[in-house]
PDB file of C-alpha atoms in Angstrom:
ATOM      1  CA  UNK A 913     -77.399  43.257-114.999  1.00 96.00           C
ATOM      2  CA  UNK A 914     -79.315  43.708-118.703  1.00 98.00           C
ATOM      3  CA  UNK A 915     -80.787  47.266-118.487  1.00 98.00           C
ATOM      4  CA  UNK A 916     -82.675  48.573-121.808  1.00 98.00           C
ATOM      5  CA  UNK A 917     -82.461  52.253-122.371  1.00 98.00           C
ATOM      6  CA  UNK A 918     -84.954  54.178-124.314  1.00 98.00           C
ATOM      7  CA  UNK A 919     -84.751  57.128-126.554  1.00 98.00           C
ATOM      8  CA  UNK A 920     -87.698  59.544-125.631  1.00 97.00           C
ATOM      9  CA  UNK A 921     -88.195  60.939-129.230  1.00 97.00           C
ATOM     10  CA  UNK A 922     -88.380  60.712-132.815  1.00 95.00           C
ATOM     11  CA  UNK A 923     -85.458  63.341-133.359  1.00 95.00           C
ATOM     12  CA  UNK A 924     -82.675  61.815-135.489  1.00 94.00           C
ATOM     13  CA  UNK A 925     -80.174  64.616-133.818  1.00 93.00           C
ATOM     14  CA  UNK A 926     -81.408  64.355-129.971  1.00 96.00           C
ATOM     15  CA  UNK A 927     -79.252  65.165-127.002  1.00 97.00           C
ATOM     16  CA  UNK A 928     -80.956  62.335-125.386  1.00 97.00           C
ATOM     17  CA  UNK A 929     -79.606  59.675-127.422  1.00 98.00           C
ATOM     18  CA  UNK A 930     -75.820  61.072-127.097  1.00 97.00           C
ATOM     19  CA  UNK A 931     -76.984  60.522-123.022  1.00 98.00           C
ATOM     20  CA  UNK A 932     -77.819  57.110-123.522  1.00 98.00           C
ATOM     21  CA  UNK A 933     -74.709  56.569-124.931  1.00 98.00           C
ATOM     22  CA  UNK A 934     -72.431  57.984-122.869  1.00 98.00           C
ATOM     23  CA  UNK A 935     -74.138  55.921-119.918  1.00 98.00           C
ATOM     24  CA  UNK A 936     -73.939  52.664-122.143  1.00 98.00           C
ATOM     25  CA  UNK A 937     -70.214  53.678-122.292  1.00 97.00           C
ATOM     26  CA  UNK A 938     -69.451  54.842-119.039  1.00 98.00           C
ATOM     27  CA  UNK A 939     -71.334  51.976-117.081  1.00 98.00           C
ATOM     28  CA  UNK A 940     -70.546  49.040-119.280  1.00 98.00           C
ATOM     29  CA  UNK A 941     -68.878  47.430-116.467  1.00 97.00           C
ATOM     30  CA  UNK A 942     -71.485  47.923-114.070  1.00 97.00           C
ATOM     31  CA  UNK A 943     -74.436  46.693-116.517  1.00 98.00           C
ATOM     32  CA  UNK A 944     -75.368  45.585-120.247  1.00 98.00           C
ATOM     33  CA  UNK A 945     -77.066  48.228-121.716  1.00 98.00           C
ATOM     34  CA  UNK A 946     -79.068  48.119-125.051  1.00 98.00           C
ATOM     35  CA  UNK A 947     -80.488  51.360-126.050  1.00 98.00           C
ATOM     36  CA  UNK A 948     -84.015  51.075-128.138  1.00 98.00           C
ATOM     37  CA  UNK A 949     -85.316  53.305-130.851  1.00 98.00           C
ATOM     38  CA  UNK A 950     -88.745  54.806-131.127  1.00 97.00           C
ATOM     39  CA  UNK A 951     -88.429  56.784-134.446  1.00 95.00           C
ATOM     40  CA  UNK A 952     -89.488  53.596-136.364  1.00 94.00           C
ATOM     41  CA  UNK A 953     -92.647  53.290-134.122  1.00 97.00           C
ATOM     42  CA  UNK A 954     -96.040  53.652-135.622  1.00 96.00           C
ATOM     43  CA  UNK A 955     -98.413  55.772-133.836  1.00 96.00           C
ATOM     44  CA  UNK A 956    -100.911  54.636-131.642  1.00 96.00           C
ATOM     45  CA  UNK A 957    -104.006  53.737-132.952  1.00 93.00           C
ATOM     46  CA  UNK A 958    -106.338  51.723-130.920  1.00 90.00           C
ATOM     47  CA  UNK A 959    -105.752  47.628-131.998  1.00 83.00           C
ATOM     48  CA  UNK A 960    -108.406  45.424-132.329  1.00 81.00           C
ATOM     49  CA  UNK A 961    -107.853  42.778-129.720  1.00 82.00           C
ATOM     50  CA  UNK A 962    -105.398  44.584-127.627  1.00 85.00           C
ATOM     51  CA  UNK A 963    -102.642  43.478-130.110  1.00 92.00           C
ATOM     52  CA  UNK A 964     -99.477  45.441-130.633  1.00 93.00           C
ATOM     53  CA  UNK A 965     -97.925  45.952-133.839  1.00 94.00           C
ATOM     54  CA  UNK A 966     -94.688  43.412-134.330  1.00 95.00           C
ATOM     55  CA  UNK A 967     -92.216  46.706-133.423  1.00 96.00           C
ATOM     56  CA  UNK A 968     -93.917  47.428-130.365  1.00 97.00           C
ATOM     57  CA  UNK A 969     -93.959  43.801-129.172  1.00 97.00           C
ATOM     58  CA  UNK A 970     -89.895  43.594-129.774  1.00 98.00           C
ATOM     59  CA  UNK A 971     -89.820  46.384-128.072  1.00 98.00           C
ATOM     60  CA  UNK A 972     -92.609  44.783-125.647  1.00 98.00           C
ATOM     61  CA  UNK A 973     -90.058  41.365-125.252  1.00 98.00           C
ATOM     62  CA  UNK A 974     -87.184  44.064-124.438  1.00 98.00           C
ATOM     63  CA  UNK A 975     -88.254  45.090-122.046  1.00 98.00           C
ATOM     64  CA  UNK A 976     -89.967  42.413-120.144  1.00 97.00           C
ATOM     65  CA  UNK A 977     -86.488  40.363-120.352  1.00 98.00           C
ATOM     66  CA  UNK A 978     -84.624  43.600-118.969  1.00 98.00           C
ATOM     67  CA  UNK A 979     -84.452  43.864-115.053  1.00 98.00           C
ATOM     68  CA  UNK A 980     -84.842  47.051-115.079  1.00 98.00           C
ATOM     69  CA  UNK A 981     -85.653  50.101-118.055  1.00 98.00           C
ATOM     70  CA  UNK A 982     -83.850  53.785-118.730  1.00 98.00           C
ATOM     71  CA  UNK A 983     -85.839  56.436-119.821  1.00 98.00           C
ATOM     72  CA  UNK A 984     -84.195  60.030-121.763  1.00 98.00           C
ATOM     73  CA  UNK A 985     -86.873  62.303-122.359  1.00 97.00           C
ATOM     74  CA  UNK A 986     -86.618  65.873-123.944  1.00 96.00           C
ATOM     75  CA  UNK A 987     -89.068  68.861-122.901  1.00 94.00           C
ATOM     76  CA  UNK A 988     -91.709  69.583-125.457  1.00 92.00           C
ATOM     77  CA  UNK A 989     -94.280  72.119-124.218  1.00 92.00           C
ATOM     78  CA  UNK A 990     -93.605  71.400-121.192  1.00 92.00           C
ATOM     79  CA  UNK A 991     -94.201  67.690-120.927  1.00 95.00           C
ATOM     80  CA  UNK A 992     -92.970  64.715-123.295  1.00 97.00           C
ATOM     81  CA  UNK A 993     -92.670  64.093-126.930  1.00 96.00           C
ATOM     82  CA  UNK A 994     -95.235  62.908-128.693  1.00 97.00           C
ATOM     83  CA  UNK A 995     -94.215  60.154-130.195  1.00 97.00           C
ATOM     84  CA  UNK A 996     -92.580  58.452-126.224  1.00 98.00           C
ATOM     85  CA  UNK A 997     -96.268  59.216-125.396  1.00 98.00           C
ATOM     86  CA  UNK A 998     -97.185  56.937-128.108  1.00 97.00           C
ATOM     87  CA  UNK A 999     -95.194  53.601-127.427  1.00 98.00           C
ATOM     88  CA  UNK A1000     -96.275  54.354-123.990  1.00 98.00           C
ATOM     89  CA  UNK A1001    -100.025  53.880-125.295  1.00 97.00           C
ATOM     90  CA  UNK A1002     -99.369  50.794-127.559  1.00 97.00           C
ATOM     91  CA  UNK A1003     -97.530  49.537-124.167  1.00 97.00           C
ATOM     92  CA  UNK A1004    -100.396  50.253-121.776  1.00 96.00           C
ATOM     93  CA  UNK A1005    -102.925  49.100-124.697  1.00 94.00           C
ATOM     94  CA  UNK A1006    -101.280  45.914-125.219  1.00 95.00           C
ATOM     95  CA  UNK A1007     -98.775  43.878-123.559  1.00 95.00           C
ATOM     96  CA  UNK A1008     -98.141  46.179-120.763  1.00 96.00           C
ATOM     97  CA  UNK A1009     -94.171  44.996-119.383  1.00 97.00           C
ATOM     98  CA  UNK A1010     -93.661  48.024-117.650  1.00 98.00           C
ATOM     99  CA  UNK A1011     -95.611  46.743-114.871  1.00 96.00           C
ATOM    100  CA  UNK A1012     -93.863  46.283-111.758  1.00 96.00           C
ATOM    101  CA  UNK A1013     -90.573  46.762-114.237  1.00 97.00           C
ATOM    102  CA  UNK A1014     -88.149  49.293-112.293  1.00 98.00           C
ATOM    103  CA  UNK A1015     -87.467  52.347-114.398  1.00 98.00           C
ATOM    104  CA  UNK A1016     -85.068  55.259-113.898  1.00 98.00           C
ATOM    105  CA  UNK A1017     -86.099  58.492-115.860  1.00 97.00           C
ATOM    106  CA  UNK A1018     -83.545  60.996-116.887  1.00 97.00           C
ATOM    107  CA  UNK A1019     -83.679  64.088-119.538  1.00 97.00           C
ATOM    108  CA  UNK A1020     -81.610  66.502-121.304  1.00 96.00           C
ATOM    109  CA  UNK A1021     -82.795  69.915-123.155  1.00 94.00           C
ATOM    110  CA  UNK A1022     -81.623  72.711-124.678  1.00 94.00           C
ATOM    111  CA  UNK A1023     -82.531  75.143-122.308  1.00 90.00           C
ATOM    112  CA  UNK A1024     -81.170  75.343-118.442  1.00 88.00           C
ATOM    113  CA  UNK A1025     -83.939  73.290-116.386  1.00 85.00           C
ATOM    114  CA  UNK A1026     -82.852  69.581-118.297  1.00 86.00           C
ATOM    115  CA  UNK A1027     -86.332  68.204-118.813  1.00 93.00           C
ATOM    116  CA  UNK A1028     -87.936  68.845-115.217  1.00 94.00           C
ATOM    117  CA  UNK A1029     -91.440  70.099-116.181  1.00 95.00           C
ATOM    118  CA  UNK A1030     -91.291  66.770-118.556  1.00 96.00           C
ATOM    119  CA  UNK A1031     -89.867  63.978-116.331  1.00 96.00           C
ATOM    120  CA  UNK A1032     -92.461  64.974-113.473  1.00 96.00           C
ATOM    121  CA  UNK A1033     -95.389  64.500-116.214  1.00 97.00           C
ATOM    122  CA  UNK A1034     -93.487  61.217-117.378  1.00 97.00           C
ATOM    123  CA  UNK A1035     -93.423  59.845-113.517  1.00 97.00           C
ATOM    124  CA  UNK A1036     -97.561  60.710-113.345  1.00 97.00           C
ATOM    125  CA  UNK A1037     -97.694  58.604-116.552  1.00 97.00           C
ATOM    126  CA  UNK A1038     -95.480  55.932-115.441  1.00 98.00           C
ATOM    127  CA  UNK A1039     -97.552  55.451-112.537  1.00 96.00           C
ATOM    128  CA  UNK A1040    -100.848  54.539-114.536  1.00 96.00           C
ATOM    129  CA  UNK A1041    -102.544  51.385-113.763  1.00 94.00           C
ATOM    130  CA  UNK A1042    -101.726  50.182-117.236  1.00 94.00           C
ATOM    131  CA  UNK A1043     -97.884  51.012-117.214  1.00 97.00           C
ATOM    132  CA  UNK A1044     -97.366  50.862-112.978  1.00 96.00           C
ATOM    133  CA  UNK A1045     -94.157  50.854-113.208  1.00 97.00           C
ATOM    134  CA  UNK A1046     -91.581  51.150-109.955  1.00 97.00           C
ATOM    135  CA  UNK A1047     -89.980  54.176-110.299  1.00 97.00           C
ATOM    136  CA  UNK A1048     -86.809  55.314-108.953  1.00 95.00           C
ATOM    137  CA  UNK A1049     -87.767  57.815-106.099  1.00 91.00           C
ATOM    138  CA  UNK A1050     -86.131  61.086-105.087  1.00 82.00           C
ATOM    139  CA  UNK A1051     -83.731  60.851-107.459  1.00 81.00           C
ATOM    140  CA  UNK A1052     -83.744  62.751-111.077  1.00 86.00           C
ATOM    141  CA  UNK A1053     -80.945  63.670-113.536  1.00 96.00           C
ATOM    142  CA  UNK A1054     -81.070  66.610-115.528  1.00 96.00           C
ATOM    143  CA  UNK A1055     -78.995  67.340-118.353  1.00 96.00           C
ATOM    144  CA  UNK A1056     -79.462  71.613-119.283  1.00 95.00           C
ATOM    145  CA  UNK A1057     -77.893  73.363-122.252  1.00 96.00           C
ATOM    146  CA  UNK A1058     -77.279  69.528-123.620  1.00 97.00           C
ATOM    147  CA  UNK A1059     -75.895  71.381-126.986  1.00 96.00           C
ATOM    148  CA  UNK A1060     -72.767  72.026-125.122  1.00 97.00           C
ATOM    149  CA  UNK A1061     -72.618  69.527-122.993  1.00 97.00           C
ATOM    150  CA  UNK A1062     -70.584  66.720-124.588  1.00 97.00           C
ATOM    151  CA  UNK A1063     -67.298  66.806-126.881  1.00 97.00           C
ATOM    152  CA  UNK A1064     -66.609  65.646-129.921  1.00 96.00           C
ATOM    153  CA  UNK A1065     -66.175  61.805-128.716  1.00 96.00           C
ATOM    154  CA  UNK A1066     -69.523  61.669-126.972  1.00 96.00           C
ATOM    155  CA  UNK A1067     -67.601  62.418-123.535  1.00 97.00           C
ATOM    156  CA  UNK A1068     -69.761  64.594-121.274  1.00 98.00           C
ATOM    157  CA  UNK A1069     -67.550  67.267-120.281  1.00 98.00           C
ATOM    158  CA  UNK A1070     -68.785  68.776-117.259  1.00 97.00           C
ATOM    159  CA  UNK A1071     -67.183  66.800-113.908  1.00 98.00           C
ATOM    160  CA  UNK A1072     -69.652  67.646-111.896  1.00 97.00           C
ATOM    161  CA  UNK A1073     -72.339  66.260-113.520  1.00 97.00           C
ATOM    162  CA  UNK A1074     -70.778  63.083-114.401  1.00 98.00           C
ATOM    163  CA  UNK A1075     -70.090  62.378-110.730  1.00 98.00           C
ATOM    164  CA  UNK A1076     -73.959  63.338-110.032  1.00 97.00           C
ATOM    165  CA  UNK A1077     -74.976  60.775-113.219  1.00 98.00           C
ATOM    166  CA  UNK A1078     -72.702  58.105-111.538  1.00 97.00           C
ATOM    167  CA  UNK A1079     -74.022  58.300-108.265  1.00 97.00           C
ATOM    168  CA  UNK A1080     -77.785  58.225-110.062  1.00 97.00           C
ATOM    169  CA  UNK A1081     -77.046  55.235-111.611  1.00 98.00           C
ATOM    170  CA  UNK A1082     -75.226  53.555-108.594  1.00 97.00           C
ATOM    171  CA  UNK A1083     -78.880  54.238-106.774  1.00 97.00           C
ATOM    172  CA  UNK A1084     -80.474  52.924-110.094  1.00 98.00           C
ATOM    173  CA  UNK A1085     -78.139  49.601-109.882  1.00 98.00           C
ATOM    174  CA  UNK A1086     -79.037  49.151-106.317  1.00 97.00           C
ATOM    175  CA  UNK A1087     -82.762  49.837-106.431  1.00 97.00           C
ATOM    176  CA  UNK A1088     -83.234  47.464-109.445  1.00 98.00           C
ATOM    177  CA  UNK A1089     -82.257  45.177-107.376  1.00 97.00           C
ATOM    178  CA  UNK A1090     -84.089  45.136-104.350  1.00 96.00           C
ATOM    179  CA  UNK A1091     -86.949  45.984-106.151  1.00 96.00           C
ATOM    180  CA  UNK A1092     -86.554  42.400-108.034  1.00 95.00           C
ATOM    181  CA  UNK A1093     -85.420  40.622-104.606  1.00 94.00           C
ATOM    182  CA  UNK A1094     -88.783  42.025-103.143  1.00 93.00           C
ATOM    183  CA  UNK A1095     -90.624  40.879-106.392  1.00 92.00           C
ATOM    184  CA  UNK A1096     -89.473  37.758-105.982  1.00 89.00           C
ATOM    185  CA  UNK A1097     -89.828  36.851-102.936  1.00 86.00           C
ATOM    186  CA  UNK A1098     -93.370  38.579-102.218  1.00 80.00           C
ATOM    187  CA  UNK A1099     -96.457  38.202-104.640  1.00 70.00           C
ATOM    188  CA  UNK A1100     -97.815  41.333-105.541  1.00 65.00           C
ATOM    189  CA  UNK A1101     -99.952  39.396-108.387  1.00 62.00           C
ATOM    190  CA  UNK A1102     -98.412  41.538-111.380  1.00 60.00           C
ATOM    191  CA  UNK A1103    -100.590  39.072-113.778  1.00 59.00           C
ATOM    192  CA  UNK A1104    -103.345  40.536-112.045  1.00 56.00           C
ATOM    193  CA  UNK A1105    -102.423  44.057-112.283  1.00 61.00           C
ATOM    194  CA  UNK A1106    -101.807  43.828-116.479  1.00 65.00           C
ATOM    195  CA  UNK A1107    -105.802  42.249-116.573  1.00 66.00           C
ATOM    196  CA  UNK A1108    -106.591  45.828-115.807  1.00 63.00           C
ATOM    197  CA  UNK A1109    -109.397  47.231-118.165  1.00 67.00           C
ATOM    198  CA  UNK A1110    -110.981  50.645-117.901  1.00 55.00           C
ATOM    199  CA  UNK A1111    -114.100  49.055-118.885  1.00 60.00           C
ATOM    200  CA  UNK A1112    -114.901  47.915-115.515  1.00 57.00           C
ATOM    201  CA  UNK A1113    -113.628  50.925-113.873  1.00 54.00           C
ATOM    202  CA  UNK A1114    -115.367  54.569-113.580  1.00 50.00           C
ATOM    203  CA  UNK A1115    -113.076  56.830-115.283  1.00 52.00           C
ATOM    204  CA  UNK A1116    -109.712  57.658-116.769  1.00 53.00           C
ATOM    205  CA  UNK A1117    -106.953  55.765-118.791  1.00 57.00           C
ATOM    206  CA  UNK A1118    -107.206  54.552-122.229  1.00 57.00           C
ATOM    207  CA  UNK A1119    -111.161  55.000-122.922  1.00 54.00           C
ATOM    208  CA  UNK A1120    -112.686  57.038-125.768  1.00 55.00           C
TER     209      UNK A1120
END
């Protein structure tokens, strides 16, 4: 199974990334995992044409040949970084793969709540009409007081939360795909869905 993970922030020194990597590590077995970059990412800025800049379409291609997308997202004022809300944008804006794509969402902070307050805000966003993606249900992994929680080699040292991250991604593994099997073998006219313009609709989304 090719999964793509993505690194919620621009912060050269996130906890996030180190969780990426210790589930590209831990689950190589079980899945392929490339973990993507959004430091490099220019900001949104509305295209002319609904044409993404060349990073955001590799990024675009990534993900539309992954069956299924990780998300690590850190708490900043309470919801997400920034610059994750940005791709997100030039995703929505543009090319849009995330539709119908199933994505897990996990988090690690600082503090003792692991991202909560932020991956709730990032499943409201996931659910746009632009991104629609098919989100894991009733099922969230939070990584608190992420300073501490891995050793020198990346390892994450608590057992307890390694055997709650395994049985997350198990779920993950399993709901990517039936959620493809049911793609598949239903049409639920995804080309139709990423036509979607706010233009023709009475509020909300990307409109100035």
């Amino acid at each position: 199974m090719k999964l793509i993970g993505i690194v919620g922030t621009n912060s050269n020194q996130s906890t996030n990334r180190r969780l990426l990597q210790f589930i590209q590590k831990s689950f190589s077995e079980k899945a392929d995992i490339e973990i993507c970059e959004i430091k490099d990412l220019p900001a949104f800025n509305e295209p002319k044409e609904h044409t993404a800049p060349s990073e955001v379409k590799k990024l675009s291609d990534k993900i539309e040949a992954a069956d299924g997308v990780i998300i690590s997202t850190p708490e900043y004022d309470h919801t997400i970084p920034a610059a994750l809300k940005s791709v997100l944008e030039w995703l929505s804006y543009t090319t849009r793969p995330l539709i119908d794509k199933p994505v897990m969402v996990v988090g690690a902070s600082h503090g003792s709540l692991g991202s909560s307050r932020a991956q709730a805000h990032l499943r409201q966003i996931l659910d746009a009409p632009e991104l629609k993606a098919r989100i894991m249900p009733s099922a969230e992994f939070l990584l608190g007081n992420s300073l501490a929680a891995f050793d020198e080699s990346g390892n994450m040292i608590s057992e307890d939360k390694k055997q709650e991250l395994t049985e997350c991604f198990e779920e993950f593994l399993m709901f990517v795909k039936l959620t493809n099997q049911l793609l598949e073998e239903h049409d639920f006219t995804t080309s139709k869905k990423k036509k979607f313009t706010w233009e023709q609709a009475a509020d909300g989304g990307n409109n100035e």
